[in-house]
Short mmCIF file of C-alpha atoms in Angstrom, two decimals:
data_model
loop_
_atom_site.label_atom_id
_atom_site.label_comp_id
_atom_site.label_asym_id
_atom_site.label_seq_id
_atom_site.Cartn_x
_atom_site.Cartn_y
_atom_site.Cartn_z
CA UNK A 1 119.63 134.82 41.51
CA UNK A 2 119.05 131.35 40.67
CA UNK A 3 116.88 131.98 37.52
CA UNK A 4 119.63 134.88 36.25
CA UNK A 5 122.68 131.90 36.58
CA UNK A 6 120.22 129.67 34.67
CA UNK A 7 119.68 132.24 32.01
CA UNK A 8 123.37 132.74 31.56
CA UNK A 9 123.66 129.27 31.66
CA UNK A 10 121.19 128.44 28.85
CA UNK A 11 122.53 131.80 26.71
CA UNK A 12 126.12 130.23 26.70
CA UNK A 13 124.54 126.47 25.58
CA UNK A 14 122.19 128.17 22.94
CA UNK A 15 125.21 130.34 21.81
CA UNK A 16 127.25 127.41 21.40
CA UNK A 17 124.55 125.14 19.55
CA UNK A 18 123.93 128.32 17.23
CA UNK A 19 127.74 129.11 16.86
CA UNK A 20 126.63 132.82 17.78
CA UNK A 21 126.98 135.35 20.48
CA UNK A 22 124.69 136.43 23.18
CA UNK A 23 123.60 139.07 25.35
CA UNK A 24 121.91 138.57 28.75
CA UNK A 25 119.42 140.39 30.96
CA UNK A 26 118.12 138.99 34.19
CA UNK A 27 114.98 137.62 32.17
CA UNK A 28 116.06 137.41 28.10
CA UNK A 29 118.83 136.58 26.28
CA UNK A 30 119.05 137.67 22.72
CA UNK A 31 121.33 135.67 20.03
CA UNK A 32 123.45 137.19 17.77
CA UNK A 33 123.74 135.55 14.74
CA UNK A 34 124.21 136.76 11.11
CA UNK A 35 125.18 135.00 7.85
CA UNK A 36 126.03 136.88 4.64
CA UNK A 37 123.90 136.00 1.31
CA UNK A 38 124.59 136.68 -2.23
CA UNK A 39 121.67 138.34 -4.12
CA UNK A 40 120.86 138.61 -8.01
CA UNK A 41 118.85 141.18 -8.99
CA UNK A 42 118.54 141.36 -12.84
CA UNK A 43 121.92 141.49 -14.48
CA UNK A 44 123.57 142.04 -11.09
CA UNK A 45 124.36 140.42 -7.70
CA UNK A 46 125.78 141.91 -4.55
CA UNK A 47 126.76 140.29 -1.21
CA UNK A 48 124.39 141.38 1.56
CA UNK A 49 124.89 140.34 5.27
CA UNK A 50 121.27 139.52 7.43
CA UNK A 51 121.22 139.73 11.03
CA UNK A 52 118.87 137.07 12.48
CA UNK A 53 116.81 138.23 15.32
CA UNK A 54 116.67 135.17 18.03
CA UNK A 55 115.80 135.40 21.63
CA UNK A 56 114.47 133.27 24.62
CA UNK A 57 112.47 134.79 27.74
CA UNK A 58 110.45 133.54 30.30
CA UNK A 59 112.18 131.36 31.55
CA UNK A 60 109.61 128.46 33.77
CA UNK A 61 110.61 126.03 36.22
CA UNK A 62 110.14 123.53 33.94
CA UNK A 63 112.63 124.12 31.43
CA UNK A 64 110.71 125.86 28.88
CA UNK A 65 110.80 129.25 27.55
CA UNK A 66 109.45 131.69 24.85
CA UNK A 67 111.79 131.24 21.67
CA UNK A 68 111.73 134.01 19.11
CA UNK A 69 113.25 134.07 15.68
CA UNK A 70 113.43 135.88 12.66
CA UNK A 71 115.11 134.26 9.87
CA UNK A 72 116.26 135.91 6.69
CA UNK A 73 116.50 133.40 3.81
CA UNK A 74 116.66 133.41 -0.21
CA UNK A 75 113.43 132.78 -1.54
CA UNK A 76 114.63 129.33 -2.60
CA UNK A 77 115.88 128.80 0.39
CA UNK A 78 112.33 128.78 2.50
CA UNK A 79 111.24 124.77 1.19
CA UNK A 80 114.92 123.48 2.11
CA UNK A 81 114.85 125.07 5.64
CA UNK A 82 110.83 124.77 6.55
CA UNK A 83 111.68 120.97 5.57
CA UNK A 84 114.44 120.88 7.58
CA UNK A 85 112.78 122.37 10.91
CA UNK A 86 109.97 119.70 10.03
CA UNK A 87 112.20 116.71 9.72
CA UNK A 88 114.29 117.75 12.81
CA UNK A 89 115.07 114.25 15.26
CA UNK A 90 112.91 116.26 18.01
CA UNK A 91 109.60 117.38 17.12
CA UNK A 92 108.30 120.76 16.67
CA UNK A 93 106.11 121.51 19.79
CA UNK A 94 102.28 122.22 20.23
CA UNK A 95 103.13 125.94 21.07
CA UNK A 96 104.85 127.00 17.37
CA UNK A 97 103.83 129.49 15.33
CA UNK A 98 105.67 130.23 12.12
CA UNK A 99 104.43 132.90 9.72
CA UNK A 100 106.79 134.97 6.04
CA UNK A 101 107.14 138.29 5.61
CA UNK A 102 108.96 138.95 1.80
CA UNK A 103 109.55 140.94 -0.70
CA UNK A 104 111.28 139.41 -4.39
CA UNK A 105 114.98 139.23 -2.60
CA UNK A 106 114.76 137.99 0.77
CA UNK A 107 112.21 136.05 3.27
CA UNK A 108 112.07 136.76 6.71
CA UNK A 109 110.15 133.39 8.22
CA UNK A 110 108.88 134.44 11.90
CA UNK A 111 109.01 131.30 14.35
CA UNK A 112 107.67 131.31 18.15
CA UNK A 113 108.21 128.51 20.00
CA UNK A 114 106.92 127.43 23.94
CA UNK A 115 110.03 124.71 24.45
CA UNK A 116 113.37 124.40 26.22
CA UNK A 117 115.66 127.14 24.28
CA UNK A 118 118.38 123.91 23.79
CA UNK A 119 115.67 122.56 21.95
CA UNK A 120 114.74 125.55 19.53
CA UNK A 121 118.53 126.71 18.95
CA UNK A 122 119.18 122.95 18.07
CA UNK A 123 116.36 123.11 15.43
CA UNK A 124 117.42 126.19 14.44
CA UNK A 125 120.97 125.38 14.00
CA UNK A 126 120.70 122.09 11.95
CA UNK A 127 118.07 123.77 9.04
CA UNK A 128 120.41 126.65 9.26
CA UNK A 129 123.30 124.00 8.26
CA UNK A 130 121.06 123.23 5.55
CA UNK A 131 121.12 126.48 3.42
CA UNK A 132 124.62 127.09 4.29
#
């Protein structure tokens, strides 16, 4: 029961960190977050709204979890917020993997993190800031 209250717990931190909703289970809790873009394609553009795939799970005694997230940015938009996860005041842990899917109109940037989920949202949240 413990770990659940500390899951909810966390969710309702990261949510607010990430200005998002969330959705609990006894061991994950999955972030809603979306943000609407405005793509050109040749002589056109058209608004198009991305639903970012974020999520925490195992939960450890120590704080740290699993941190999931799929990011949808503008192609222009990957050097701005890679630099800004980079420069972020707390640094990017030994357990991070970040790898790009894309095609010409939109990246999605893949990022797994081992930290505390305040830390990851908080990272998340400020390069975010930085394309908006």
């Amino acid at each position: 029961m413990k770990i659940e209250q500390t899951i909810m717990d966390l969710a309702e931190r990261v949510g607010s960190l990430l200005e998002a909703e969330t959705d609990t289970t006894d061991m994950e809790c999955l972030i809603k977050k979306s943000r609407t873009v405005e793509i050109h394609l040749h002589t056109r553009s058209f608004n198009c709204t991305l639903e970012h795939d974020i999520s925490f799970k195992n939960l450890q005694p120590d704080g740290t979890a699993i941190n999931n997230a799929d990011i949808f940015l503008l192609p222009e938009e990957v050097p701005v917020f890679t630099g800004a996860l980079q420069q972020f005041r707390i640094a990017l842990p030994t357990e991070f993997e970040q790898s790009i899917d894309s095609n010409p109109n939109i990246v999605c940037l893949r990022l797994v993190a081992e930290e505390p989920p305040e830390h990851f949202a908080a990272r998340l949240a400020a390069a975010l800031q930085t394309i908006d």
